[in-house]
GROMACS .gro file of C-alpha atoms in nm:
model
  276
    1UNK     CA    1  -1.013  -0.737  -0.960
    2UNK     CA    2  -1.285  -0.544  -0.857
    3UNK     CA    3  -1.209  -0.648  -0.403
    4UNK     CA    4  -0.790  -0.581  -0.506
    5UNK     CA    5  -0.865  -0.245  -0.684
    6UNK     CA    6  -1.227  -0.107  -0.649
    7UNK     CA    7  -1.152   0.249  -0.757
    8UNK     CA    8  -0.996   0.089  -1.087
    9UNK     CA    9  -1.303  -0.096  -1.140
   10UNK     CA   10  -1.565   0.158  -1.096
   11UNK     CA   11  -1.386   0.398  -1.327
   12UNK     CA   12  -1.370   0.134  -1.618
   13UNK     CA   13  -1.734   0.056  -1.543
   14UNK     CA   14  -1.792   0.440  -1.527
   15UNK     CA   15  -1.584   0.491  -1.871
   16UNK     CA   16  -1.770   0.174  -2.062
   17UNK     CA   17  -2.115   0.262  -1.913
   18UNK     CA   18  -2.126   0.637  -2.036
   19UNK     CA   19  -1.979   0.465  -2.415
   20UNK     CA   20  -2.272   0.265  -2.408
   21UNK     CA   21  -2.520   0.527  -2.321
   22UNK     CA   22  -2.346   0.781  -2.576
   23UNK     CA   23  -2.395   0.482  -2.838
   24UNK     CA   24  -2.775   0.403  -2.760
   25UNK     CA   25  -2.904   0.724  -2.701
   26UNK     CA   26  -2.667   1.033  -2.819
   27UNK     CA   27  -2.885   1.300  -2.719
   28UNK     CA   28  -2.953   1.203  -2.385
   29UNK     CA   29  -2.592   1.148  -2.386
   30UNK     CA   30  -2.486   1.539  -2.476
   31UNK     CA   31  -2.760   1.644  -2.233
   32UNK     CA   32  -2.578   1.470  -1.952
   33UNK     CA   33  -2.243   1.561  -2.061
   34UNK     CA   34  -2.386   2.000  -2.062
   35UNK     CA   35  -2.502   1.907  -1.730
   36UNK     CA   36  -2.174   1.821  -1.561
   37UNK     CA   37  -1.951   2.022  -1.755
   38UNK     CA   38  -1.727   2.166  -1.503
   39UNK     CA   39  -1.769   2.543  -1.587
   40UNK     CA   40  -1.781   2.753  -1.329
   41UNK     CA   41  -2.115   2.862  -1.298
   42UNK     CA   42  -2.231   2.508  -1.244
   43UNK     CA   43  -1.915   2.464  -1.050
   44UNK     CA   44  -2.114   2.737  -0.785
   45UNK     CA   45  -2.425   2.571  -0.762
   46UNK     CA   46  -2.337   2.209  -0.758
   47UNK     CA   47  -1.982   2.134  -0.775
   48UNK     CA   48  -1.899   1.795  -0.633
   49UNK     CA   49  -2.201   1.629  -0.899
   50UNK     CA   50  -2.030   1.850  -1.139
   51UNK     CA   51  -1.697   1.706  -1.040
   52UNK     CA   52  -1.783   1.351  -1.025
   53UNK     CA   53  -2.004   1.338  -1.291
   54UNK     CA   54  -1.757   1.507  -1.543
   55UNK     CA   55  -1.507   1.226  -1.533
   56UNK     CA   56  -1.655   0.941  -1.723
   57UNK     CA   57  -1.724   1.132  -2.032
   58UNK     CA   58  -1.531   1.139  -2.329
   59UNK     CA   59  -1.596   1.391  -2.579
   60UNK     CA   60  -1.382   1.277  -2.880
   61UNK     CA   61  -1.244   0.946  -3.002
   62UNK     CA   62  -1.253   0.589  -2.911
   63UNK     CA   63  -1.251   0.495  -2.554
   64UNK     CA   64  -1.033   0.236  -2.604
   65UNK     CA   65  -0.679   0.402  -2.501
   66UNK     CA   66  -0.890   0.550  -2.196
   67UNK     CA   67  -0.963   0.248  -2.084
   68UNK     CA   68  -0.592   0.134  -2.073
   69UNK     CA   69  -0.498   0.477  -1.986
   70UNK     CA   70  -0.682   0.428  -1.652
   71UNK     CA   71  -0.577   0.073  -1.645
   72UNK     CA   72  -0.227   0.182  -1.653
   73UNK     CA   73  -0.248   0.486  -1.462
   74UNK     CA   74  -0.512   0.416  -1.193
   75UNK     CA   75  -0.477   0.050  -1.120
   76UNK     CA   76  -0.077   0.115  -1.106
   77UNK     CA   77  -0.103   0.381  -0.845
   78UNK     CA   78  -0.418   0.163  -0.668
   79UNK     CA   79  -0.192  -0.151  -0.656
   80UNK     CA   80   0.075   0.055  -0.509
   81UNK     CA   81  -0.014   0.303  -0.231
   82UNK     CA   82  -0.407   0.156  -0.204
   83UNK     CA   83  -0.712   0.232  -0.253
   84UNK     CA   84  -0.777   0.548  -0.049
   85UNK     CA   85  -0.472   0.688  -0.146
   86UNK     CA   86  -0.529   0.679  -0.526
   87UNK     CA   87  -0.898   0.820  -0.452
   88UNK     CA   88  -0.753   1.136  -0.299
   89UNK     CA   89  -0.445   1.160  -0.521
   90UNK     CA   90  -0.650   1.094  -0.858
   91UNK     CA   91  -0.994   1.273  -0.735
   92UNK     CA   92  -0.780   1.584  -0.634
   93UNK     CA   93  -0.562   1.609  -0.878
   94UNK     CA   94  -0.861   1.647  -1.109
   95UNK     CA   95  -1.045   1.885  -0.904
   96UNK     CA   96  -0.736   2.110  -0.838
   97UNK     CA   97  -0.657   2.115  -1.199
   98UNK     CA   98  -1.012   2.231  -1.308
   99UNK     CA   99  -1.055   2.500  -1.042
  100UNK     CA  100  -0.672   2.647  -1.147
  101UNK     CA  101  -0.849   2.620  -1.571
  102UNK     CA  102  -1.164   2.725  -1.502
  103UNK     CA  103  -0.963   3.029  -1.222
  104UNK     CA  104  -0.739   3.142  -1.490
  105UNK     CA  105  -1.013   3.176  -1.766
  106UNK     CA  106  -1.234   3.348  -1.547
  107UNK     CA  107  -0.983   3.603  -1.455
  108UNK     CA  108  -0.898   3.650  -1.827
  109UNK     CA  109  -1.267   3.688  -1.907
  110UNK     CA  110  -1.276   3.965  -1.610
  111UNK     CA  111  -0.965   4.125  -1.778
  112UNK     CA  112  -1.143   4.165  -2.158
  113UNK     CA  113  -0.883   3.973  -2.296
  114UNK     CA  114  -1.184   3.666  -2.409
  115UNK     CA  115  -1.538   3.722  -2.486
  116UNK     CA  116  -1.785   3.599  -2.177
  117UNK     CA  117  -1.897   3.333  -2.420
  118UNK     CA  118  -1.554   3.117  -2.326
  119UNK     CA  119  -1.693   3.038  -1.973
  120UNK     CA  120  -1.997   2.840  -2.147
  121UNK     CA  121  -1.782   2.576  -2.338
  122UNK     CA  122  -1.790   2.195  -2.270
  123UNK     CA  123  -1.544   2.085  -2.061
  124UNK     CA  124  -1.571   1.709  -1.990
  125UNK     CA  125  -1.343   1.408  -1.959
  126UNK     CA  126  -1.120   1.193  -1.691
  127UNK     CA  127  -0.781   1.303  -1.858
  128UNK     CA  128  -0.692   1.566  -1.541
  129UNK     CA  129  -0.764   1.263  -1.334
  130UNK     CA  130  -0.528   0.966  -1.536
  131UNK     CA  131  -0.271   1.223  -1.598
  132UNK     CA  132  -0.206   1.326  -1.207
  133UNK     CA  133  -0.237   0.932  -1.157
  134UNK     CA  134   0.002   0.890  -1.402
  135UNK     CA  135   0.241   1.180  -1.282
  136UNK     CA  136   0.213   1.063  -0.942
  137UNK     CA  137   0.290   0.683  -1.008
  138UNK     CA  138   0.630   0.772  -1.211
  139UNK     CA  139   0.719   1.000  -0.921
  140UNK     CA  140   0.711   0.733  -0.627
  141UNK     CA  141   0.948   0.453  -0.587
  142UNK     CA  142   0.713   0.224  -0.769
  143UNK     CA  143   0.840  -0.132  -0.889
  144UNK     CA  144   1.131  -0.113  -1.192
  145UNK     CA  145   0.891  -0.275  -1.499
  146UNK     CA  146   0.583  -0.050  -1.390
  147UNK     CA  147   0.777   0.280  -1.311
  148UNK     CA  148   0.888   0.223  -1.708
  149UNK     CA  149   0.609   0.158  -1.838
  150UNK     CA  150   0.459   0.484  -1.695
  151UNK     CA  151   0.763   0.685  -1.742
  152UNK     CA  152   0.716   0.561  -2.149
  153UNK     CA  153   0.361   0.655  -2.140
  154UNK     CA  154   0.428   0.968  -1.978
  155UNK     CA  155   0.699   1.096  -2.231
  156UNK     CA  156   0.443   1.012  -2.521
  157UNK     CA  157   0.115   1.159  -2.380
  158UNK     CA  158   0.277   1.426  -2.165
  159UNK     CA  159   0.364   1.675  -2.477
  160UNK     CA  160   0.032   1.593  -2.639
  161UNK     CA  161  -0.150   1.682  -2.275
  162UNK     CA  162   0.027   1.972  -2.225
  163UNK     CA  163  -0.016   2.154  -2.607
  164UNK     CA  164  -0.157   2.480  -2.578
  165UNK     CA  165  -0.036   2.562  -2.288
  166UNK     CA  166   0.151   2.851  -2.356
  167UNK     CA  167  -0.142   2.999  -2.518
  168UNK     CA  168  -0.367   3.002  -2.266
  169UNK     CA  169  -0.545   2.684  -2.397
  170UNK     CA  170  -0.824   2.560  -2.101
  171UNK     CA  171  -0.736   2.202  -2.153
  172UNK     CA  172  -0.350   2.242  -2.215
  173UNK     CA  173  -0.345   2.457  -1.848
  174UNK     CA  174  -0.572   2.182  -1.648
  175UNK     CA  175  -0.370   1.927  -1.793
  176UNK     CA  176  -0.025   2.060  -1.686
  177UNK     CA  177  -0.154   2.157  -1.338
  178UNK     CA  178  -0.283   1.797  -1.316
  179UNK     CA  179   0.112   1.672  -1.412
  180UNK     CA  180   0.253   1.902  -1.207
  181UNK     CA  181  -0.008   1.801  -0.916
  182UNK     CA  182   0.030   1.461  -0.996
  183UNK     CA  183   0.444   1.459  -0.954
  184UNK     CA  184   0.434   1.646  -0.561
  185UNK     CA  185   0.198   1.417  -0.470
  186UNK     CA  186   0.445   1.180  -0.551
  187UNK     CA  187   0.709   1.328  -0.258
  188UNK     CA  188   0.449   1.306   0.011
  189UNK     CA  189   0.656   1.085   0.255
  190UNK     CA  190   0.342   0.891   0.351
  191UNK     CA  191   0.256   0.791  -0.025
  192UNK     CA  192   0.654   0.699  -0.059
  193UNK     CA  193   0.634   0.500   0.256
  194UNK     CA  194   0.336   0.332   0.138
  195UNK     CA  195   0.502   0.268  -0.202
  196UNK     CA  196   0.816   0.120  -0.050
  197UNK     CA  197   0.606  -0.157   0.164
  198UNK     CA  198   0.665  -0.513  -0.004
  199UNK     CA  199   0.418  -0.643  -0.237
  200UNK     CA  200   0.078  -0.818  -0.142
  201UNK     CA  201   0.029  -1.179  -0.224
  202UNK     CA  202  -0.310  -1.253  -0.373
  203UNK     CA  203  -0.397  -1.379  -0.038
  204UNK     CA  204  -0.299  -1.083   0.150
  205UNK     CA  205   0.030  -1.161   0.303
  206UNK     CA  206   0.334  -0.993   0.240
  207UNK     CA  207   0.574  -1.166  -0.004
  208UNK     CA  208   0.898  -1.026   0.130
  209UNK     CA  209   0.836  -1.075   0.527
  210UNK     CA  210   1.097  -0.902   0.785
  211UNK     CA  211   0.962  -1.085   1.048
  212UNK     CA  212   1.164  -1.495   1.108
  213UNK     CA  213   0.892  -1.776   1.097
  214UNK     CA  214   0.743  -1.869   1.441
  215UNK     CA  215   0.720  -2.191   1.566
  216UNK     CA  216   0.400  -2.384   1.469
  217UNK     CA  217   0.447  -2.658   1.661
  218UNK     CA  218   0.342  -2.511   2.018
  219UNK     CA  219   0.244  -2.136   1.894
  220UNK     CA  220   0.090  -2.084   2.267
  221UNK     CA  221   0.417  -2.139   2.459
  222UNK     CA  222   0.693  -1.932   2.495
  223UNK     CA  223   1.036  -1.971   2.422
  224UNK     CA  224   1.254  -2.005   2.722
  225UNK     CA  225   1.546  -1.760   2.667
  226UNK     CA  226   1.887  -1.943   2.644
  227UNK     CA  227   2.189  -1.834   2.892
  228UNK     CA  228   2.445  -1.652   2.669
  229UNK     CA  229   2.829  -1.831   2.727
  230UNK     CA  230   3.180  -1.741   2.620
  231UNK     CA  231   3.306  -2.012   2.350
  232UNK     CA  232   3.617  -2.083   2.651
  233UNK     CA  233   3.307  -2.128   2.885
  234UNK     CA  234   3.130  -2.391   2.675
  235UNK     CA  235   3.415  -2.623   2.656
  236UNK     CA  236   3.414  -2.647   3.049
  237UNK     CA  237   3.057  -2.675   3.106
  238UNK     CA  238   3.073  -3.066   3.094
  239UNK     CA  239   3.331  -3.046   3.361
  240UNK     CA  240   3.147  -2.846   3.543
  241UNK     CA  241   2.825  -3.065   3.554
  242UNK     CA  242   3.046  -3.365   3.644
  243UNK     CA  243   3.184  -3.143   3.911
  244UNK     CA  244   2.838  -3.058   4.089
  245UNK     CA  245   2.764  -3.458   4.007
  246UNK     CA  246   3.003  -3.524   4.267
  247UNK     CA  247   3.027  -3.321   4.506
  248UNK     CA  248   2.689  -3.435   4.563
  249UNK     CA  249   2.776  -3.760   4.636
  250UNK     CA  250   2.970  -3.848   4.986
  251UNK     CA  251   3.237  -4.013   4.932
  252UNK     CA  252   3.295  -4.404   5.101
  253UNK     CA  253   3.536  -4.386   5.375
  254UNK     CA  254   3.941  -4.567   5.348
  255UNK     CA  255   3.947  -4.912   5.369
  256UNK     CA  256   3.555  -5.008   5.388
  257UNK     CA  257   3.467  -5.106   5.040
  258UNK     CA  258   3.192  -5.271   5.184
  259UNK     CA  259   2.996  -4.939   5.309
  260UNK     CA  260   2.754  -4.799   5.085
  261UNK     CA  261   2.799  -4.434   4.945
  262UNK     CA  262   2.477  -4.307   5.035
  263UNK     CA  263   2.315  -4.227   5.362
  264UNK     CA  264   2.015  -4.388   5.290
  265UNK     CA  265   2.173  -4.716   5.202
  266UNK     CA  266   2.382  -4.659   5.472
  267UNK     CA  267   2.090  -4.654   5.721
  268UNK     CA  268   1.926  -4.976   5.596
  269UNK     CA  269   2.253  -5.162   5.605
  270UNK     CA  270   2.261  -5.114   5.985
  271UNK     CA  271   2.087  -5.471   6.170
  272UNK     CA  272   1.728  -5.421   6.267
  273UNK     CA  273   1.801  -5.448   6.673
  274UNK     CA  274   2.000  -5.178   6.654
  275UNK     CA  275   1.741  -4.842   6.498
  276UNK     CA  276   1.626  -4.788   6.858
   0.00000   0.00000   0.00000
């Protein structure tokens, strides 16, 4: 798993690693998790640590249905368009979605309408990234079984994502800009073109081929191309042949059955004494 879909893997070992950590040693654990909170002060000073190191935490609950969350969501849109493309899809999606949050919050905080307090909260977690996956892998022309399975998943966790919303929530705006993200990246024609390619065998060929099987008998000759013939033309061609067959032959002259029919044989039939 880990060669077929490396982004896939290092996310579940990201997800189960910072579990662990949170379980041996909680405070170290919260320490981390104020450190790469993506607000945007620490968004100005460091923000790709911030952004990376942000993902792997989760605040509340078990991280069970994360881990098949980004099993689903991430190795779905890996095994489909690859590896670099669910990277940039997943990776900006959750980047986009924070900077639009943590924009919008900013600008209300600039307005008066919320105390400068709400730029400090803790704002953690991989959900911007495993919902634009998600978004993004119901969108393209994905396989039947897997584009339901998403499209189920979607219609459950989508509402529950997006709650708040309408109030101004942090979470429920990242969290539709990451769905909404996740969907147009899902009518780039290069990710659609990648989706539509056939299917990888586990040992890297294509299971659906477009190409005819060559030859393995002699694989460094090259065919000879055939003449093309009308049907009419094919049912004279052994007429022909016997044709050509003949006229290359001279024919033995009347009444000398004894006289060979070629000039070679006709030479050596002449006595000795008489070549010079």
């Amino acid at each position: 798993m880990p060669r077929r879909f490396p982004v896939t893997g290092v996310l579940l070992a990201v997800l189960i690693a910072a579990r662990v950590l949170r379980a041996a040693d909680p405070d170290l654990a919260l320490r981390w998790q104020w450190a790469t909170s993506t607000t945007l002060h620490q968004m100005l000073r460091h923000p790709l640590g911030v952004l990376l190191g942000s993902i792997p935490w989760v605040a509340d609950g078990p991280v069970a249905p994360w881990l098949a969350f980004a099993a689903l969501a991430v190795g779905g849109l890996e095994a489909t368009v690859g590896s670099v493309a669910v990277l940039a899809v997943a990776f900006g999606g959750h980047t986009a979605a924070t900077l639009i949050s943590e924009g919008i919050l900013g600008l209300r905080v600039e307005a008066g309408g919320l105390p400068s307090s709400a730029l400090h909260v803790l704002d953690v977690g991989p959900s911007y990234a495993l919902g634009g996956a998600l978004a993004a892998l119901v969108a393209l022309p994905t396989p039947r079984r897997l584009r339901t399975v998403a499209g189920m998943t979607l219609a459950v966790v989508g509402p529950v994502m997006m709650y708040g919303v309408t109030d101004g929530d942090l979470d429920g705006i990242g969290h539709t800009a990451a769905l909404a993200l996740g969907g147009l990246a899902g009518t780039i024609p290069a990710l659609r073109r990648r989706a539509a390619r056939p299917a990888l065998s586990p040992s890297g060929h294509s299971v659906h081929s477009a190409r005819p099987a060559r030859s393995l008998a002699m694989p460094w000759r090259t065919p000879r191309p055939r003449l093309a013939y009308a049907p009419t033309e094919r049912t004279t061609m052994p007429a022909r042949w016997a044709m050509r067959v003949r006229r290359g032959r001279p024919r033995a002259s009347a009444g000398t059955a004894d006289v060979a029919a070629h000039p070679r044989q006709v030479w050596w039939s002449i006595p000795r004494g008489l070549h010079h």
